[in-house]
Amino acid sequence: MTQPTFELTLERIALIRRMVVAWNLEGVGAPIVHPDAPYGSTDRDGDIFNVTGDDDGADEEHRALGDALAVFTANAVLKPGRYAYHNTLAKLASDDVGDVFRDEATGETPEHVTFDVAAEQVARVKALAIRWDAARDVPAVDTDAPYGPGVGLPTGHREMQPVLQIFLRYADLGPGDFSRGTSGWQPA
């Protein structure tokens, strides 16, 4: 039986780099691509067009980003270290998702985040159970079992929001074909 394959293109990698990672408040909590601004602005189709140049295929390309994100998190490489990023969540409001940096009392969240990523956190990114959140129409991490069935929550679980954001912006992976087997997505 032939394994399903997926083509990770340069355009899909560019869209992954633009993804805005928020915090899903459901279940035990887990990272989620921001449903209102998945690629940085509230004009989802416009953001996709700016990368792909395709007017007609935005919805199909957006759906493909669920598998693209799973391929990327399973295969990209990030060196542990200190990273910084502009926090797009500072200008986005949503009652549906949160930000682990948002101050509960003031509602403020920092515009810039500097964060130290450890090797264990990079390994956790690779173990994230990426799924499609049909209600919000975005890729998300499973809020019942973020690291897979039967795996408990590690200390610092909430740190996975900035860790995943950094991973998507800075990790290295080139385009190519990937196949999904019993152990997840691997180069084809």
mmCIF file with all atom_site columns, C-alpha atoms in Angstrom:
data_model
loop_
_atom_site.group_PDB
_atom_site.id
_atom_site.type_symbol
_atom_site.label_atom_id
_atom_site.label_alt_id
_atom_site.label_comp_id
_atom_site.label_asym_id
_atom_site.label_entity_id
_atom_site.label_seq_id
_atom_site.pdbx_PDB_ins_code
_atom_site.Cartn_x
_atom_site.Cartn_y
_atom_site.Cartn_z
_atom_site.occupancy
_atom_site.B_iso_or_equiv
_atom_site.pdbx_formal_charge
_atom_site.auth_seq_id
_atom_site.auth_comp_id
_atom_site.auth_asym_id
_atom_site.auth_atom_id
_atom_site.pdbx_PDB_model_num
ATOM 1   C CA . MET A 1 1   ? 0.000   0.000  0.000  1.00 0.00 ? 1   MET A CA 1
ATOM 2   C CA . THR A 1 2   ? 1.342   3.422  -0.977 1.00 0.00 ? 2   THR A CA 1
ATOM 3   C CA . GLN A 1 3   ? 1.822   5.949  1.818  1.00 0.00 ? 3   GLN A CA 1
ATOM 4   C CA . PRO A 1 4   ? 0.121   9.347  1.406  1.00 0.00 ? 4   PRO A CA 1
ATOM 5   C CA . THR A 1 5   ? 2.600   11.980 0.249  1.00 0.00 ? 5   THR A CA 1
ATOM 6   C CA . PHE A 1 6   ? 2.667   15.715 0.738  1.00 0.00 ? 6   PHE A CA 1
ATOM 7   C CA . GLU A 1 7   ? 4.677   18.354 -1.122 1.00 0.00 ? 7   GLU A CA 1
ATOM 8   C CA . LEU A 1 8   ? 6.177   20.999 1.147  1.00 0.00 ? 8   LEU A CA 1
ATOM 9   C CA . THR A 1 9   ? 6.774   23.927 -1.208 1.00 0.00 ? 9   THR A CA 1
ATOM 10  C CA . LEU A 1 10  ? 8.728   27.145 -0.709 1.00 0.00 ? 10  LEU A CA 1
ATOM 11  C CA . GLU A 1 11  ? 5.395   28.992 -0.597 1.00 0.00 ? 11  GLU A CA 1
ATOM 12  C CA . ARG A 1 12  ? 4.078   26.739 2.172  1.00 0.00 ? 12  ARG A CA 1
ATOM 13  C CA . ILE A 1 13  ? 7.274   27.249 4.163  1.00 0.00 ? 13  ILE A CA 1
ATOM 14  C CA . ALA A 1 14  ? 6.840   31.016 3.721  1.00 0.00 ? 14  ALA A CA 1
ATOM 15  C CA . LEU A 1 15  ? 3.258   30.786 5.022  1.00 0.00 ? 15  LEU A CA 1
ATOM 16  C CA . ILE A 1 16  ? 4.399   28.672 7.989  1.00 0.00 ? 16  ILE A CA 1
ATOM 17  C CA . ARG A 1 17  ? 6.955   31.359 8.865  1.00 0.00 ? 17  ARG A CA 1
ATOM 18  C CA . ARG A 1 18  ? 4.105   33.925 8.935  1.00 0.00 ? 18  ARG A CA 1
ATOM 19  C CA . MET A 1 19  ? 1.792   31.851 11.159 1.00 0.00 ? 19  MET A CA 1
ATOM 20  C CA . VAL A 1 20  ? 0.728   33.531 14.395 1.00 0.00 ? 20  VAL A CA 1
ATOM 21  C CA . VAL A 1 21  ? 0.782   31.122 17.351 1.00 0.00 ? 21  VAL A CA 1
ATOM 22  C CA . ALA A 1 22  ? -1.738  31.785 20.123 1.00 0.00 ? 22  ALA A CA 1
ATOM 23  C CA . TRP A 1 23  ? -2.823  29.726 23.143 1.00 0.00 ? 23  TRP A CA 1
ATOM 24  C CA . ASN A 1 24  ? -5.917  27.534 22.933 1.00 0.00 ? 24  ASN A CA 1
ATOM 25  C CA . LEU A 1 25  ? -7.708  27.794 26.280 1.00 0.00 ? 25  LEU A CA 1
ATOM 26  C CA . GLU A 1 26  ? -9.643  24.527 25.854 1.00 0.00 ? 26  GLU A CA 1
ATOM 27  C CA . GLY A 1 27  ? -8.715  21.258 27.570 1.00 0.00 ? 27  GLY A CA 1
ATOM 28  C CA . VAL A 1 28  ? -5.244  21.359 29.103 1.00 0.00 ? 28  VAL A CA 1
ATOM 29  C CA . GLY A 1 29  ? -4.358  24.239 26.786 1.00 0.00 ? 29  GLY A CA 1
ATOM 30  C CA . ALA A 1 30  ? -2.072  24.065 23.767 1.00 0.00 ? 30  ALA A CA 1
ATOM 31  C CA . PRO A 1 31  ? -0.695  26.180 20.932 1.00 0.00 ? 31  PRO A CA 1
ATOM 32  C CA . ILE A 1 32  ? -3.061  27.042 18.073 1.00 0.00 ? 32  ILE A CA 1
ATOM 33  C CA . VAL A 1 33  ? -2.687  29.090 14.905 1.00 0.00 ? 33  VAL A CA 1
ATOM 34  C CA . HIS A 1 34  ? -4.634  32.301 15.537 1.00 0.00 ? 34  HIS A CA 1
ATOM 35  C CA . PRO A 1 35  ? -8.059  31.815 13.894 1.00 0.00 ? 35  PRO A CA 1
ATOM 36  C CA . ASP A 1 36  ? -8.600  35.519 13.126 1.00 0.00 ? 36  ASP A CA 1
ATOM 37  C CA . ALA A 1 37  ? -5.143  36.179 11.648 1.00 0.00 ? 37  ALA A CA 1
ATOM 38  C CA . PRO A 1 38  ? -3.417  32.896 10.809 1.00 0.00 ? 38  PRO A CA 1
ATOM 39  C CA . TYR A 1 39  ? -0.709  34.532 8.656  1.00 0.00 ? 39  TYR A CA 1
ATOM 40  C CA . GLY A 1 40  ? -0.348  37.871 10.416 1.00 0.00 ? 40  GLY A CA 1
ATOM 41  C CA . SER A 1 41  ? -3.329  39.941 9.307  1.00 0.00 ? 41  SER A CA 1
ATOM 42  C CA . THR A 1 42  ? -7.084  39.516 9.336  1.00 0.00 ? 42  THR A CA 1
ATOM 43  C CA . ASP A 1 43  ? -7.022  39.186 5.516  1.00 0.00 ? 43  ASP A CA 1
ATOM 44  C CA . ARG A 1 44  ? -6.226  35.459 5.357  1.00 0.00 ? 44  ARG A CA 1
ATOM 45  C CA . ASP A 1 45  ? -6.774  35.097 1.609  1.00 0.00 ? 45  ASP A CA 1
ATOM 46  C CA . GLY A 1 46  ? -4.805  38.271 0.894  1.00 0.00 ? 46  GLY A CA 1
ATOM 47  C CA . ASP A 1 47  ? -1.900  37.002 2.994  1.00 0.00 ? 47  ASP A CA 1
ATOM 48  C CA . ILE A 1 48  ? -1.934  33.719 1.053  1.00 0.00 ? 48  ILE A CA 1
ATOM 49  C CA . PHE A 1 49  ? -2.116  35.580 -2.282 1.00 0.00 ? 49  PHE A CA 1
ATOM 50  C CA . ASN A 1 50  ? 0.869   37.746 -1.282 1.00 0.00 ? 50  ASN A CA 1
ATOM 51  C CA . VAL A 1 51  ? 2.936   34.558 -0.943 1.00 0.00 ? 51  VAL A CA 1
ATOM 52  C CA . THR A 1 52  ? 1.530   32.294 -3.664 1.00 0.00 ? 52  THR A CA 1
ATOM 53  C CA . GLY A 1 53  ? 0.231   34.799 -6.223 1.00 0.00 ? 53  GLY A CA 1
ATOM 54  C CA . ASP A 1 54  ? -2.851  32.590 -6.638 1.00 0.00 ? 54  ASP A CA 1
ATOM 55  C CA . ASP A 1 55  ? -6.236  34.331 -6.393 1.00 0.00 ? 55  ASP A CA 1
ATOM 56  C CA . ASP A 1 56  ? -8.362  31.218 -6.658 1.00 0.00 ? 56  ASP A CA 1
ATOM 57  C CA . GLY A 1 57  ? -6.652  28.614 -4.504 1.00 0.00 ? 57  GLY A CA 1
ATOM 58  C CA . ALA A 1 58  ? -6.435  30.401 -1.136 1.00 0.00 ? 58  ALA A CA 1
ATOM 59  C CA . ASP A 1 59  ? -8.914  28.147 0.676  1.00 0.00 ? 59  ASP A CA 1
ATOM 60  C CA . GLU A 1 60  ? -7.305  24.962 -0.647 1.00 0.00 ? 60  GLU A CA 1
ATOM 61  C CA . GLU A 1 61  ? -3.820  26.249 0.221  1.00 0.00 ? 61  GLU A CA 1
ATOM 62  C CA . HIS A 1 62  ? -4.950  27.227 3.722  1.00 0.00 ? 62  HIS A CA 1
ATOM 63  C CA . ARG A 1 63  ? -6.277  23.691 4.312  1.00 0.00 ? 63  ARG A CA 1
ATOM 64  C CA . ALA A 1 64  ? -2.985  22.227 3.051  1.00 0.00 ? 64  ALA A CA 1
ATOM 65  C CA . LEU A 1 65  ? -1.185  24.169 5.764  1.00 0.00 ? 65  LEU A CA 1
ATOM 66  C CA . GLY A 1 66  ? -2.498  21.699 8.370  1.00 0.00 ? 66  GLY A CA 1
ATOM 67  C CA . ASP A 1 67  ? -0.366  18.929 6.870  1.00 0.00 ? 67  ASP A CA 1
ATOM 68  C CA . ALA A 1 68  ? 2.403   21.421 6.074  1.00 0.00 ? 68  ALA A CA 1
ATOM 69  C CA . LEU A 1 69  ? 2.609   22.395 9.746  1.00 0.00 ? 69  LEU A CA 1
ATOM 70  C CA . ALA A 1 70  ? 2.727   18.733 10.822 1.00 0.00 ? 70  ALA A CA 1
ATOM 71  C CA . VAL A 1 71  ? 5.503   18.035 8.280  1.00 0.00 ? 71  VAL A CA 1
ATOM 72  C CA . PHE A 1 72  ? 7.436   21.123 9.363  1.00 0.00 ? 72  PHE A CA 1
ATOM 73  C CA . THR A 1 73  ? 7.265   20.469 13.117 1.00 0.00 ? 73  THR A CA 1
ATOM 74  C CA . ALA A 1 74  ? 8.272   16.826 12.636 1.00 0.00 ? 74  ALA A CA 1
ATOM 75  C CA . ASN A 1 75  ? 11.228  17.487 10.335 1.00 0.00 ? 75  ASN A CA 1
ATOM 76  C CA . ALA A 1 76  ? 12.634  21.016 10.703 1.00 0.00 ? 76  ALA A CA 1
ATOM 77  C CA . VAL A 1 77  ? 15.776  21.651 12.727 1.00 0.00 ? 77  VAL A CA 1
ATOM 78  C CA . LEU A 1 78  ? 16.261  24.402 15.313 1.00 0.00 ? 78  LEU A CA 1
ATOM 79  C CA . LYS A 1 79  ? 19.371  24.926 17.413 1.00 0.00 ? 79  LYS A CA 1
ATOM 80  C CA . PRO A 1 80  ? 18.738  25.686 21.085 1.00 0.00 ? 80  PRO A CA 1
ATOM 81  C CA . GLY A 1 81  ? 19.470  29.298 21.982 1.00 0.00 ? 81  GLY A CA 1
ATOM 82  C CA . ARG A 1 82  ? 18.066  32.763 22.593 1.00 0.00 ? 82  ARG A CA 1
ATOM 83  C CA . TYR A 1 83  ? 15.598  34.054 20.012 1.00 0.00 ? 83  TYR A CA 1
ATOM 84  C CA . ALA A 1 84  ? 13.494  37.181 19.621 1.00 0.00 ? 84  ALA A CA 1
ATOM 85  C CA . TYR A 1 85  ? 10.341  37.884 17.640 1.00 0.00 ? 85  TYR A CA 1
ATOM 86  C CA . HIS A 1 86  ? 7.718   40.562 17.119 1.00 0.00 ? 86  HIS A CA 1
ATOM 87  C CA . ASN A 1 87  ? 4.593   39.424 18.971 1.00 0.00 ? 87  ASN A CA 1
ATOM 88  C CA . THR A 1 88  ? 1.705   39.877 16.522 1.00 0.00 ? 88  THR A CA 1
ATOM 89  C CA . LEU A 1 89  ? -0.689  38.952 19.353 1.00 0.00 ? 89  LEU A CA 1
ATOM 90  C CA . ALA A 1 90  ? -0.080  42.411 20.868 1.00 0.00 ? 90  ALA A CA 1
ATOM 91  C CA . LYS A 1 91  ? -2.320  43.932 18.185 1.00 0.00 ? 91  LYS A CA 1
ATOM 92  C CA . LEU A 1 92  ? -4.856  41.107 17.931 1.00 0.00 ? 92  LEU A CA 1
ATOM 93  C CA . ALA A 1 93  ? -7.832  40.608 20.187 1.00 0.00 ? 93  ALA A CA 1
ATOM 94  C CA . SER A 1 94  ? -9.750  37.386 20.390 1.00 0.00 ? 94  SER A CA 1
ATOM 95  C CA . ASP A 1 95  ? -12.149 36.019 22.936 1.00 0.00 ? 95  ASP A CA 1
ATOM 96  C CA . ASP A 1 96  ? -11.514 32.603 21.452 1.00 0.00 ? 96  ASP A CA 1
ATOM 97  C CA . VAL A 1 97  ? -7.768  32.201 22.104 1.00 0.00 ? 97  VAL A CA 1
ATOM 98  C CA . GLY A 1 98  ? -5.198  33.650 24.469 1.00 0.00 ? 98  GLY A CA 1
ATOM 99  C CA . ASP A 1 99  ? -1.566  34.622 24.811 1.00 0.00 ? 99  ASP A CA 1
ATOM 100 C CA . VAL A 1 100 ? 0.541   33.156 27.629 1.00 0.00 ? 100 VAL A CA 1
ATOM 101 C CA . PHE A 1 101 ? 2.257   36.563 27.990 1.00 0.00 ? 101 PHE A CA 1
ATOM 102 C CA . ARG A 1 102 ? -0.975  38.586 28.334 1.00 0.00 ? 102 ARG A CA 1
ATOM 103 C CA . ASP A 1 103 ? -1.348  40.272 31.734 1.00 0.00 ? 103 ASP A CA 1
ATOM 104 C CA . GLU A 1 104 ? -4.734  39.194 33.123 1.00 0.00 ? 104 GLU A CA 1
ATOM 105 C CA . ALA A 1 105 ? -5.267  42.484 34.971 1.00 0.00 ? 105 ALA A CA 1
ATOM 106 C CA . THR A 1 106 ? -4.331  44.958 32.231 1.00 0.00 ? 106 THR A CA 1
ATOM 107 C CA . GLY A 1 107 ? -4.901  42.889 29.096 1.00 0.00 ? 107 GLY A CA 1
ATOM 108 C CA . GLU A 1 108 ? -1.471  44.008 27.856 1.00 0.00 ? 108 GLU A CA 1
ATOM 109 C CA . THR A 1 109 ? 0.959   41.710 26.088 1.00 0.00 ? 109 THR A CA 1
ATOM 110 C CA . PRO A 1 110 ? 4.519   42.540 25.010 1.00 0.00 ? 110 PRO A CA 1
ATOM 111 C CA . GLU A 1 111 ? 5.156   43.624 21.415 1.00 0.00 ? 111 GLU A CA 1
ATOM 112 C CA . HIS A 1 112 ? 8.556   41.910 21.399 1.00 0.00 ? 112 HIS A CA 1
ATOM 113 C CA . VAL A 1 113 ? 9.451   38.591 22.971 1.00 0.00 ? 113 VAL A CA 1
ATOM 114 C CA . THR A 1 114 ? 12.944  37.288 23.733 1.00 0.00 ? 114 THR A CA 1
ATOM 115 C CA . PHE A 1 115 ? 13.007  33.670 24.806 1.00 0.00 ? 115 PHE A CA 1
ATOM 116 C CA . ASP A 1 116 ? 15.615  30.970 25.493 1.00 0.00 ? 116 ASP A CA 1
ATOM 117 C CA . VAL A 1 117 ? 14.755  27.698 23.742 1.00 0.00 ? 117 VAL A CA 1
ATOM 118 C CA . ALA A 1 118 ? 16.247  24.505 25.207 1.00 0.00 ? 118 ALA A CA 1
ATOM 119 C CA . ALA A 1 119 ? 16.928  21.219 23.394 1.00 0.00 ? 119 ALA A CA 1
ATOM 120 C CA . GLU A 1 120 ? 14.116  19.536 25.368 1.00 0.00 ? 120 GLU A CA 1
ATOM 121 C CA . GLN A 1 121 ? 11.641  22.129 24.099 1.00 0.00 ? 121 GLN A CA 1
ATOM 122 C CA . VAL A 1 122 ? 12.726  21.562 20.495 1.00 0.00 ? 122 VAL A CA 1
ATOM 123 C CA . ALA A 1 123 ? 12.134  17.831 21.048 1.00 0.00 ? 123 ALA A CA 1
ATOM 124 C CA . ARG A 1 124 ? 8.660   18.620 22.404 1.00 0.00 ? 124 ARG A CA 1
ATOM 125 C CA . VAL A 1 125 ? 7.793   20.578 19.241 1.00 0.00 ? 125 VAL A CA 1
ATOM 126 C CA . LYS A 1 126 ? 8.568   17.465 17.215 1.00 0.00 ? 126 LYS A CA 1
ATOM 127 C CA . ALA A 1 127 ? 6.175   15.472 19.427 1.00 0.00 ? 127 ALA A CA 1
ATOM 128 C CA . LEU A 1 128 ? 3.242   17.912 19.189 1.00 0.00 ? 128 LEU A CA 1
ATOM 129 C CA . ALA A 1 129 ? -0.012  16.303 18.049 1.00 0.00 ? 129 ALA A CA 1
ATOM 130 C CA . ILE A 1 130 ? -0.978  18.660 15.207 1.00 0.00 ? 130 ILE A CA 1
ATOM 131 C CA . ARG A 1 131 ? -4.596  18.403 14.055 1.00 0.00 ? 131 ARG A CA 1
ATOM 132 C CA . TRP A 1 132 ? -7.101  20.498 12.123 1.00 0.00 ? 132 TRP A CA 1
ATOM 133 C CA . ASP A 1 133 ? -9.460  22.520 14.327 1.00 0.00 ? 133 ASP A CA 1
ATOM 134 C CA . ALA A 1 134 ? -12.564 22.371 12.107 1.00 0.00 ? 134 ALA A CA 1
ATOM 135 C CA . ALA A 1 135 ? -14.560 24.807 14.252 1.00 0.00 ? 135 ALA A CA 1
ATOM 136 C CA . ARG A 1 136 ? -11.907 27.509 13.918 1.00 0.00 ? 136 ARG A CA 1
ATOM 137 C CA . ASP A 1 137 ? -10.620 26.397 10.496 1.00 0.00 ? 137 ASP A CA 1
ATOM 138 C CA . VAL A 1 138 ? -6.933  26.432 11.495 1.00 0.00 ? 138 VAL A CA 1
ATOM 139 C CA . PRO A 1 139 ? -4.186  23.985 12.454 1.00 0.00 ? 139 PRO A CA 1
ATOM 140 C CA . ALA A 1 140 ? -3.904  23.409 16.193 1.00 0.00 ? 140 ALA A CA 1
ATOM 141 C CA . VAL A 1 141 ? -2.311  21.167 18.777 1.00 0.00 ? 141 VAL A CA 1
ATOM 142 C CA . ASP A 1 142 ? -4.624  18.584 20.359 1.00 0.00 ? 142 ASP A CA 1
ATOM 143 C CA . THR A 1 143 ? -5.830  20.112 23.655 1.00 0.00 ? 143 THR A CA 1
ATOM 144 C CA . ASP A 1 144 ? -6.584  16.721 25.205 1.00 0.00 ? 144 ASP A CA 1
ATOM 145 C CA . ALA A 1 145 ? -3.210  15.099 24.453 1.00 0.00 ? 145 ALA A CA 1
ATOM 146 C CA . PRO A 1 146 ? -0.766  17.759 23.177 1.00 0.00 ? 146 PRO A CA 1
ATOM 147 C CA . TYR A 1 147 ? 2.166   15.326 22.975 1.00 0.00 ? 147 TYR A CA 1
ATOM 148 C CA . GLY A 1 148 ? 0.191   12.260 21.955 1.00 0.00 ? 148 GLY A CA 1
ATOM 149 C CA . PRO A 1 149 ? -2.037  9.749  23.771 1.00 0.00 ? 149 PRO A CA 1
ATOM 150 C CA . GLY A 1 150 ? -0.890  8.812  27.255 1.00 0.00 ? 150 GLY A CA 1
ATOM 151 C CA . VAL A 1 151 ? 1.912   11.406 27.424 1.00 0.00 ? 151 VAL A CA 1
ATOM 152 C CA . GLY A 1 152 ? 1.694   13.706 30.431 1.00 0.00 ? 152 GLY A CA 1
ATOM 153 C CA . LEU A 1 153 ? 2.224   17.458 30.424 1.00 0.00 ? 153 LEU A CA 1
ATOM 154 C CA . PRO A 1 154 ? 5.820   18.506 31.015 1.00 0.00 ? 154 PRO A CA 1
ATOM 155 C CA . THR A 1 155 ? 6.830   21.301 33.348 1.00 0.00 ? 155 THR A CA 1
ATOM 156 C CA . GLY A 1 156 ? 6.694   24.491 31.322 1.00 0.00 ? 156 GLY A CA 1
ATOM 157 C CA . HIS A 1 157 ? 3.927   23.268 28.997 1.00 0.00 ? 157 HIS A CA 1
ATOM 158 C CA . ARG A 1 158 ? 2.631   26.848 28.524 1.00 0.00 ? 158 ARG A CA 1
ATOM 159 C CA . GLU A 1 159 ? 6.080   27.827 27.211 1.00 0.00 ? 159 GLU A CA 1
ATOM 160 C CA . MET A 1 160 ? 5.243   25.869 24.074 1.00 0.00 ? 160 MET A CA 1
ATOM 161 C CA . GLN A 1 161 ? 3.415   28.907 22.658 1.00 0.00 ? 161 GLN A CA 1
ATOM 162 C CA . PRO A 1 162 ? 6.598   31.019 22.311 1.00 0.00 ? 162 PRO A CA 1
ATOM 163 C CA . VAL A 1 163 ? 8.705   27.941 21.565 1.00 0.00 ? 163 VAL A CA 1
ATOM 164 C CA . LEU A 1 164 ? 6.452   26.964 18.645 1.00 0.00 ? 164 LEU A CA 1
ATOM 165 C CA . GLN A 1 165 ? 6.356   30.575 17.386 1.00 0.00 ? 165 GLN A CA 1
ATOM 166 C CA . ILE A 1 166 ? 10.173  30.666 17.415 1.00 0.00 ? 166 ILE A CA 1
ATOM 167 C CA . PHE A 1 167 ? 10.359  27.227 15.783 1.00 0.00 ? 167 PHE A CA 1
ATOM 168 C CA . LEU A 1 168 ? 8.106   28.324 12.919 1.00 0.00 ? 168 LEU A CA 1
ATOM 169 C CA . ARG A 1 169 ? 10.094  31.516 12.333 1.00 0.00 ? 169 ARG A CA 1
ATOM 170 C CA . TYR A 1 170 ? 13.638  30.179 12.684 1.00 0.00 ? 170 TYR A CA 1
ATOM 171 C CA . ALA A 1 171 ? 13.817  26.401 12.151 1.00 0.00 ? 171 ALA A CA 1
ATOM 172 C CA . ASP A 1 172 ? 15.417  25.087 8.958  1.00 0.00 ? 172 ASP A CA 1
ATOM 173 C CA . LEU A 1 173 ? 13.727  22.783 6.463  1.00 0.00 ? 173 LEU A CA 1
ATOM 174 C CA . GLY A 1 174 ? 13.831  22.878 2.703  1.00 0.00 ? 174 GLY A CA 1
ATOM 175 C CA . PRO A 1 175 ? 11.046  22.017 0.279  1.00 0.00 ? 175 PRO A CA 1
ATOM 176 C CA . GLY A 1 176 ? 10.428  18.423 -0.685 1.00 0.00 ? 176 GLY A CA 1
ATOM 177 C CA . ASP A 1 177 ? 8.079   15.470 -0.690 1.00 0.00 ? 177 ASP A CA 1
ATOM 178 C CA . PHE A 1 178 ? 7.130   13.808 2.588  1.00 0.00 ? 178 PHE A CA 1
ATOM 179 C CA . SER A 1 179 ? 5.192   10.643 3.317  1.00 0.00 ? 179 SER A CA 1
ATOM 180 C CA . ARG A 1 180 ? 3.158   9.794  6.398  1.00 0.00 ? 180 ARG A CA 1
ATOM 181 C CA . GLY A 1 181 ? 3.899   6.427  7.913  1.00 0.00 ? 181 GLY A CA 1
ATOM 182 C CA . THR A 1 182 ? 3.289   4.848  11.291 1.00 0.00 ? 182 THR A CA 1
ATOM 183 C CA . SER A 1 183 ? 5.952   7.047  12.874 1.00 0.00 ? 183 SER A CA 1
ATOM 184 C CA . GLY A 1 184 ? 4.637   10.291 11.352 1.00 0.00 ? 184 GLY A CA 1
ATOM 185 C CA . TRP A 1 185 ? 5.819   12.483 8.484  1.00 0.00 ? 185 TRP A CA 1
ATOM 186 C CA . GLN A 1 186 ? 9.214   11.613 6.991  1.00 0.00 ? 186 GLN A CA 1
ATOM 187 C CA . PRO A 1 187 ? 11.060  12.659 3.811  1.00 0.00 ? 187 PRO A CA 1
ATOM 188 C CA . ALA A 1 188 ? 9.760   10.570 0.900  1.00 0.00 ? 188 ALA A CA 1
#
